[in-house]
mmCIF file of C-alpha atoms in Angstrom:
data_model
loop_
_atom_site.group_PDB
_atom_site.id
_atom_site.type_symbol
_atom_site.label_atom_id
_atom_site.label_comp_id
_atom_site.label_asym_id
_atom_site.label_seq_id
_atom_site.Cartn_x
_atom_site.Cartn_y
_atom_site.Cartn_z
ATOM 1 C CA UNK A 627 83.965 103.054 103.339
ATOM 2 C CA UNK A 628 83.955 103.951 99.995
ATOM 3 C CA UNK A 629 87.733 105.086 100.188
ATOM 4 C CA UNK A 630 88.703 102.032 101.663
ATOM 5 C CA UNK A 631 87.169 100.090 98.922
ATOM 6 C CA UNK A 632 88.523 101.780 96.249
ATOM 7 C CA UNK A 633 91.886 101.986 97.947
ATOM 8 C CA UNK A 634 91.948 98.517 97.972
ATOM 9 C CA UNK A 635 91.309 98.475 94.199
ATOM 10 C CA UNK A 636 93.958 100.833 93.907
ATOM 11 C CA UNK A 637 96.600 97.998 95.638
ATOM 12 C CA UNK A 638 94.760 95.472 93.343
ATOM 13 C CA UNK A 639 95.403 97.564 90.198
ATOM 14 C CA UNK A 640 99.415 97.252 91.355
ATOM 15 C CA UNK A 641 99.239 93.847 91.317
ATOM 16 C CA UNK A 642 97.292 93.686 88.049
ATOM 17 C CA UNK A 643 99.628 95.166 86.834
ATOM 18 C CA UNK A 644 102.287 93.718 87.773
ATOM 19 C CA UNK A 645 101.089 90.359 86.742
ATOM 20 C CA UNK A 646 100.042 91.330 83.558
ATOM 21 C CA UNK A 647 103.592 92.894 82.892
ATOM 22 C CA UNK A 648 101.500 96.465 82.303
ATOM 23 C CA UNK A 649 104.166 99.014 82.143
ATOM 24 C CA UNK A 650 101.471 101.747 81.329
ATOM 25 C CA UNK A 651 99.333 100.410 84.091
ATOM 26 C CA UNK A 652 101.921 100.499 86.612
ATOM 27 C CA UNK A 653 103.011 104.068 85.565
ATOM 28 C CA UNK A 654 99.911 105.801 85.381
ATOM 29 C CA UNK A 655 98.945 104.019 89.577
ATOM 30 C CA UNK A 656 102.317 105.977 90.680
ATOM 31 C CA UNK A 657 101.747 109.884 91.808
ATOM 32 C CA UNK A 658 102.720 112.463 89.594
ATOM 33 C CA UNK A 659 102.457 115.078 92.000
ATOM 34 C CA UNK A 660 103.717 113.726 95.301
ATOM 35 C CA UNK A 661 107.227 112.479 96.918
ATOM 36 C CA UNK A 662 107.717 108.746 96.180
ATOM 37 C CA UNK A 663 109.595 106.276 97.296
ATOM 38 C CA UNK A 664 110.332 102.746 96.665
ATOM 39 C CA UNK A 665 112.048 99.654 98.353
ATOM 40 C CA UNK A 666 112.265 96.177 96.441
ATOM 41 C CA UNK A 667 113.028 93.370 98.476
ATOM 42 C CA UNK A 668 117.434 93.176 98.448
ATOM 43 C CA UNK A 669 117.582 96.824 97.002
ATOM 44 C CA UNK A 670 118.281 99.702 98.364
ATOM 45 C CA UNK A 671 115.839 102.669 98.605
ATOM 46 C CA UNK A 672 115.118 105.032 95.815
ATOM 47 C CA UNK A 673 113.459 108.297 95.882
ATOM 48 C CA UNK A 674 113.122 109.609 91.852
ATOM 49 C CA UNK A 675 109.829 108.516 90.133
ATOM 50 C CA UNK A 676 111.732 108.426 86.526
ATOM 51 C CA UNK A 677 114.137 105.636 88.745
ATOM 52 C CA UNK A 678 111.387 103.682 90.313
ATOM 53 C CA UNK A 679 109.421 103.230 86.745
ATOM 54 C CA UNK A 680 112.871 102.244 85.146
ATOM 55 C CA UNK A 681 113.437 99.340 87.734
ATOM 56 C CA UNK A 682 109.606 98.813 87.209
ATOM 57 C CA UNK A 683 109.957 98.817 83.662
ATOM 58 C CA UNK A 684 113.149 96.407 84.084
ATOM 59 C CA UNK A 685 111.567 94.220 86.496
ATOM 60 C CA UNK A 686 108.033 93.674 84.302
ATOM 61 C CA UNK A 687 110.416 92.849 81.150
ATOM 62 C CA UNK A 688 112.337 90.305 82.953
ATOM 63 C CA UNK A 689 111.460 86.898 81.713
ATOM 64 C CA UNK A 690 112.416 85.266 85.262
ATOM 65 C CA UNK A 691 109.610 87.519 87.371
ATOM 66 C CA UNK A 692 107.064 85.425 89.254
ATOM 67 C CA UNK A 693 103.795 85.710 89.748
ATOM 68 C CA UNK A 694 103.027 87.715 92.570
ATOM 69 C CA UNK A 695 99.860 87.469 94.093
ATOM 70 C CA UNK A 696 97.780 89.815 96.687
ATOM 71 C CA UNK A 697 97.244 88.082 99.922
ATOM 72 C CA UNK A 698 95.274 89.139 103.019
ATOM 73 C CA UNK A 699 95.412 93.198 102.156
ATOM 74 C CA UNK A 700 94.276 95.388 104.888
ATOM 75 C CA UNK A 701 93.940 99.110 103.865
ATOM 76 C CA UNK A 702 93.562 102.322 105.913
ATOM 77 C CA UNK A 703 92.374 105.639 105.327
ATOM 78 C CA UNK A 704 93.595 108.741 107.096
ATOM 79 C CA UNK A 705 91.978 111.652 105.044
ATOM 80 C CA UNK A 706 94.084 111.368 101.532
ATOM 81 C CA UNK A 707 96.845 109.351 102.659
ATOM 82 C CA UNK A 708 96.253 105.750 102.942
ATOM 83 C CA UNK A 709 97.889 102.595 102.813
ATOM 84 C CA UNK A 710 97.231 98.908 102.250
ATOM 85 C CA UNK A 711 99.504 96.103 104.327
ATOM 86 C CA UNK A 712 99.644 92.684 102.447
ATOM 87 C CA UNK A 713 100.882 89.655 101.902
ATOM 88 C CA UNK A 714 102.829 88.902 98.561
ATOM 89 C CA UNK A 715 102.486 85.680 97.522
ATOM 90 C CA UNK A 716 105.092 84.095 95.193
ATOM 91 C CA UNK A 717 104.786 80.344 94.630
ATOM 92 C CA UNK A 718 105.287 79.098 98.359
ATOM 93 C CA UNK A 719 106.900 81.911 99.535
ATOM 94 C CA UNK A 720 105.223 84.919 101.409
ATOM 95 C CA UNK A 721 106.662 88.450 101.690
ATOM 96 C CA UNK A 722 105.133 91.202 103.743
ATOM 97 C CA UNK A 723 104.397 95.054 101.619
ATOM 98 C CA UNK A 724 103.492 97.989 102.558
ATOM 99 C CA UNK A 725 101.813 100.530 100.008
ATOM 100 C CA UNK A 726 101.397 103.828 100.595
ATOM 101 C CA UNK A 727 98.918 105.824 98.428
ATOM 102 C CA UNK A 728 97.551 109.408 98.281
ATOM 103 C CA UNK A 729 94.361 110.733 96.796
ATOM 104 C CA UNK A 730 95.225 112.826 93.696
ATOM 105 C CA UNK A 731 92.760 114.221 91.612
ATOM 106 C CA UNK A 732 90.121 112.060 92.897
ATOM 107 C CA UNK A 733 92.445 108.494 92.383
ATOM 108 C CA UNK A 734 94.715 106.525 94.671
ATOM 109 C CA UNK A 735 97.819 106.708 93.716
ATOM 110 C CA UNK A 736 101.128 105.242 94.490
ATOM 111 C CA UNK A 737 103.484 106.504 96.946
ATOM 112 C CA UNK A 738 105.760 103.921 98.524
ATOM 113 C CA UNK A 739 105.919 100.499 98.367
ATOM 114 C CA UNK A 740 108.206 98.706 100.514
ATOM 115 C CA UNK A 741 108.385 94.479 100.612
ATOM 116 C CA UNK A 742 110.612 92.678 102.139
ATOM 117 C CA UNK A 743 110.320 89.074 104.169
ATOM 118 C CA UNK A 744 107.873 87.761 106.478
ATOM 119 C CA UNK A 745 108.151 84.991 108.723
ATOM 120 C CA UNK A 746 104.374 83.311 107.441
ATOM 121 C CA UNK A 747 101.404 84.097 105.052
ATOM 122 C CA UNK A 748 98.117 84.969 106.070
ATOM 123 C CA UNK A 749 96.803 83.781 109.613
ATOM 124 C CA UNK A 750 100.607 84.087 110.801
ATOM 125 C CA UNK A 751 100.386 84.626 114.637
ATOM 126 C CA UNK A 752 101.847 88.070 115.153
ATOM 127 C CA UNK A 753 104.544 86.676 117.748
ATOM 128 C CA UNK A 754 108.082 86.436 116.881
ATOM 129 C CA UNK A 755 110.824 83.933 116.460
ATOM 130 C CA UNK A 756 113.047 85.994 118.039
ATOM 131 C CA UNK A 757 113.308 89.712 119.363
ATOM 132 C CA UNK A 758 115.135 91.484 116.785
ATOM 133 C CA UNK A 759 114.513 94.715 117.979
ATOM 134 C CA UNK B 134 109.138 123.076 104.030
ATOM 135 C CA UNK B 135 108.509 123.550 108.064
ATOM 136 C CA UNK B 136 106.009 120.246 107.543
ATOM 137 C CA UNK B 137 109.149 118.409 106.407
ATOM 138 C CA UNK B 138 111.434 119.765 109.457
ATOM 139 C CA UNK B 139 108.534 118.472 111.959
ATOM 140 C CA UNK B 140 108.110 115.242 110.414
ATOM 141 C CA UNK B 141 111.818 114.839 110.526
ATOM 142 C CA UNK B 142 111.543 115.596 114.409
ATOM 143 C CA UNK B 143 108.939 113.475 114.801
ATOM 144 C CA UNK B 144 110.577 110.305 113.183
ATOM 145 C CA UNK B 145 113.919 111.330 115.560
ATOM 146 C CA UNK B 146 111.817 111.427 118.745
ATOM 147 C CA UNK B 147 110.571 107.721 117.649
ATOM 148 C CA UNK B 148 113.933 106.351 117.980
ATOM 149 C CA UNK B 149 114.628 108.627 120.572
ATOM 150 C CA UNK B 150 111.606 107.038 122.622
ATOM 151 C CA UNK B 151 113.187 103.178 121.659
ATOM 152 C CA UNK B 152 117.439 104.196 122.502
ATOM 153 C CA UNK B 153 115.538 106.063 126.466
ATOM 154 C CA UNK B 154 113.257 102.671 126.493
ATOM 155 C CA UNK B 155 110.692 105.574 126.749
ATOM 156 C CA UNK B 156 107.330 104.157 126.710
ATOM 157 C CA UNK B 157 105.576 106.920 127.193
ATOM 158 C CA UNK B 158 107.001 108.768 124.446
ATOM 159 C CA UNK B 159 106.835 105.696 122.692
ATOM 160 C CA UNK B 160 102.580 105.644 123.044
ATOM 161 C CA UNK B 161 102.552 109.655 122.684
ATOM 162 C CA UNK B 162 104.051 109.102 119.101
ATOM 163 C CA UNK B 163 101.207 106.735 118.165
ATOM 164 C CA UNK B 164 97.891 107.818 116.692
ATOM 165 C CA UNK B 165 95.220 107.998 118.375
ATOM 166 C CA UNK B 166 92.737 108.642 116.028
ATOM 167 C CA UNK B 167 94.387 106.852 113.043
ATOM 168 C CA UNK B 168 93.941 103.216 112.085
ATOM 169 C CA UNK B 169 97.213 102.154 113.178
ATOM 170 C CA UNK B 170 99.627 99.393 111.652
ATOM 171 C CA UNK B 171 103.586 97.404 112.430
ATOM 172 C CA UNK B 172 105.366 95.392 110.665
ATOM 173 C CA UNK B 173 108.785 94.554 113.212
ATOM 174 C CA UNK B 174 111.538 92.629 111.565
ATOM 175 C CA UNK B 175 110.724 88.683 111.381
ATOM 176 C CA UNK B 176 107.164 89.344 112.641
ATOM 177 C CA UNK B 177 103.986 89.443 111.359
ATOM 178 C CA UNK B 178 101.967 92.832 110.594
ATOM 179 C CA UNK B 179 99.673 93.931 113.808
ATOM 180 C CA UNK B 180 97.016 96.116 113.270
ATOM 181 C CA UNK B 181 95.997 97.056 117.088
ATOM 182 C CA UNK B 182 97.277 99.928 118.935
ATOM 183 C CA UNK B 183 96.971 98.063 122.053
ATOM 184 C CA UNK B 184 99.147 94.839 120.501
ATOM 185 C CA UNK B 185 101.621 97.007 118.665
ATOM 186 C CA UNK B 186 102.133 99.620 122.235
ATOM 187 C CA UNK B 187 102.381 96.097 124.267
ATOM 188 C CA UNK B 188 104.945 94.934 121.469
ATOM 189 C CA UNK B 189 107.074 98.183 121.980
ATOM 190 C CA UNK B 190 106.706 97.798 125.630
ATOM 191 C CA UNK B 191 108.248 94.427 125.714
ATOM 192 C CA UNK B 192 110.831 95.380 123.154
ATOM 193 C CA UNK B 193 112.022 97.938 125.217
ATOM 194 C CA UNK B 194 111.692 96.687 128.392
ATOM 195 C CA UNK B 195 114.257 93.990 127.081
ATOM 196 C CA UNK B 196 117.536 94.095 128.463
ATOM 197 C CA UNK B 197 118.730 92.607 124.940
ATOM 198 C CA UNK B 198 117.109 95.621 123.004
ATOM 199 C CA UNK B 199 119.701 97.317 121.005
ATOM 200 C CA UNK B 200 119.984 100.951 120.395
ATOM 201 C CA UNK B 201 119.210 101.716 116.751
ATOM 202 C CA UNK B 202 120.058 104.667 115.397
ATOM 203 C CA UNK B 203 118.017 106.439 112.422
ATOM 204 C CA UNK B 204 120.812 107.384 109.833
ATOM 205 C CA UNK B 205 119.877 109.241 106.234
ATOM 206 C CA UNK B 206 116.362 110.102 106.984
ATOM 207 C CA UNK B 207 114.261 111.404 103.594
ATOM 208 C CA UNK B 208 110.599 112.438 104.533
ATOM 209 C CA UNK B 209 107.905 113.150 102.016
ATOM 210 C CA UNK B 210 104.789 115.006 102.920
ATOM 211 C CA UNK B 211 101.954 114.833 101.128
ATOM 212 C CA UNK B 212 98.696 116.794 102.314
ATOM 213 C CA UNK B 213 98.284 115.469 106.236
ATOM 214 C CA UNK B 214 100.362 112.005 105.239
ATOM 215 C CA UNK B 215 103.864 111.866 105.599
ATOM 216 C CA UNK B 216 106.637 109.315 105.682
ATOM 217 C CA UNK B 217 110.209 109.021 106.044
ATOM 218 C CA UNK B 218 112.367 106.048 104.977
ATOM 219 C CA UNK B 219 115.563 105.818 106.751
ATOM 220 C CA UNK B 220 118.086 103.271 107.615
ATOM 221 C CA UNK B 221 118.280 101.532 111.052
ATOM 222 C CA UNK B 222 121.904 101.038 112.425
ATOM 223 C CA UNK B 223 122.111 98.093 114.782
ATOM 224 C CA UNK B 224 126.042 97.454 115.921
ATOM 225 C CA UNK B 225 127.323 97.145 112.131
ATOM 226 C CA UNK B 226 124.198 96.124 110.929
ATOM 227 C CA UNK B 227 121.657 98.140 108.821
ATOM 228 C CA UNK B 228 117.585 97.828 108.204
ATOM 229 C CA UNK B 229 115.541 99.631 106.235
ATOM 230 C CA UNK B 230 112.304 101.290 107.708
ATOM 231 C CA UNK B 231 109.090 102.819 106.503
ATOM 232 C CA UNK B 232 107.585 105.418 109.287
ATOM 233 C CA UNK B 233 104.363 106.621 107.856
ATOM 234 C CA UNK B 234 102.763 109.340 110.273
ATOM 235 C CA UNK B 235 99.678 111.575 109.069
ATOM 236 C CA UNK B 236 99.310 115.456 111.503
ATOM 237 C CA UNK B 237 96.824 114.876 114.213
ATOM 238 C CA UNK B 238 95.794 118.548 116.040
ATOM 239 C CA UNK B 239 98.880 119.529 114.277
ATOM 240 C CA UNK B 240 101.361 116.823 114.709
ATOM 241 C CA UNK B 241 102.962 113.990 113.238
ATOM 242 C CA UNK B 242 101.492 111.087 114.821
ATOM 243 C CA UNK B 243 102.998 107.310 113.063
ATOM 244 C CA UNK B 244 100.542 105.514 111.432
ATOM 245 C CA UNK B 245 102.908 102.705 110.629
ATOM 246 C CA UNK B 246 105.860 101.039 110.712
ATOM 247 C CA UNK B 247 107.505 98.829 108.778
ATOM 248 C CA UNK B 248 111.563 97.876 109.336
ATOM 249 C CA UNK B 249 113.515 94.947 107.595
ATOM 250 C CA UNK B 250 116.560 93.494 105.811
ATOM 251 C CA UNK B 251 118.549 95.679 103.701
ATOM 252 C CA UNK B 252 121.910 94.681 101.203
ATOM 253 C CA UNK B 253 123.752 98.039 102.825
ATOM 254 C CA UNK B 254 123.562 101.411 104.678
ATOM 255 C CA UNK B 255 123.874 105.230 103.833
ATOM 256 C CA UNK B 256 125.246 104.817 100.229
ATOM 257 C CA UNK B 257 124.251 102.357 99.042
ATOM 258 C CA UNK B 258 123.266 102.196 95.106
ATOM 259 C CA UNK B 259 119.790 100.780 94.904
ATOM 260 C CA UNK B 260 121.113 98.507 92.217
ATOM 261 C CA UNK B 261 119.574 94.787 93.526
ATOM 262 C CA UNK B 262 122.492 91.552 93.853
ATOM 263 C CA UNK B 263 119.803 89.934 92.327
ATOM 264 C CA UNK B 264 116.337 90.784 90.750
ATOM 265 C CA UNK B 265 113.549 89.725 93.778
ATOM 266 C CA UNK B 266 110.444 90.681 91.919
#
């Protein structure tokens, strides 16, 4: 339980960061030692750490980002993987993430994160609209 | 590097279980022993085998189910986690997926999976139309 907790911490850290435009903060909570991987909502997928902390760094500097704020997160633990599904709030808007992590050196890091839309926030039924798949 | 080649398998026997509407294949893929997430396009995240199996049974027991096909698959492995992002191709249309599996008595089991919008396909530059986040 312990893992899950700090796990979660881990996912609140990324969010800290983010919010507090913490470039160092949001560096240091992505692995140094594993494959990563990153998908923004409208981009396309990147691979290279030094890529994903540029469009971090780019992102965080941008006088336009929002707020975004951790909704609902449910984490799991599967020895030292692990990976926390929220809810990204932004104003009234929702998105959906997922965050990957791994356990390096005793610390959750970073992985993947991948957010995109969501049809609802928290408490959403988990029926859909339509079957697009 | 054989971890990578198995995990690649793997993620092609998931959409080969969805393109055979294979739902025993479909269930064999999922953990077991895993907590156990799915995010579909335009629905909400699901967090119970049982409701995320019933979801892929009624997806692919749906005469209106396309076949998707997994183009420019990149798997990372990281201790017994894994996950490959790859693009969906639906008709002319492309999504972008997160399959996160961890090795369960010695294979890749998914963990998760999380599919949605993307601006292109194979190719694309992960350069955003617009800054998101």
């Amino acid at each position: 339980m312990a893992e899950l907790t700090d796990l979660l911490k881990a996912n609140q850290s990324f969010y800290d960061a983010f919010n507090e435009r913490n470039v160092a903060k949001m560096e240091k909570l992505w692995s140094e030692k594993a494959p990563v991987a990153c998908i923004h909502p409208g981009w396309a997928p990147m691979f290279e750490r030094s890529q994903i902390l540029d469009s971090w760094t780019k992102i965080l500097r941008n006088p336009k980002a929002p707020i975004v704020l951790c909704r609902q997160p449910q984490a799991s633990v599967y020895g030292v993987g692990g990976f926390v599904i929220c809810y990204e709030q932004v104003g009234q808007v929702y998105l959906v993430a997922t965050n990957v992590y791994t356990l390096e050196d005793g610390q959750w890091r970073m992985v993947h994160h991948h957010a995109g839309p969501t049809p609802g926030g928290p408490g959403t039924a988990a029926e859909p609209p339509i079957q697009l798949q």
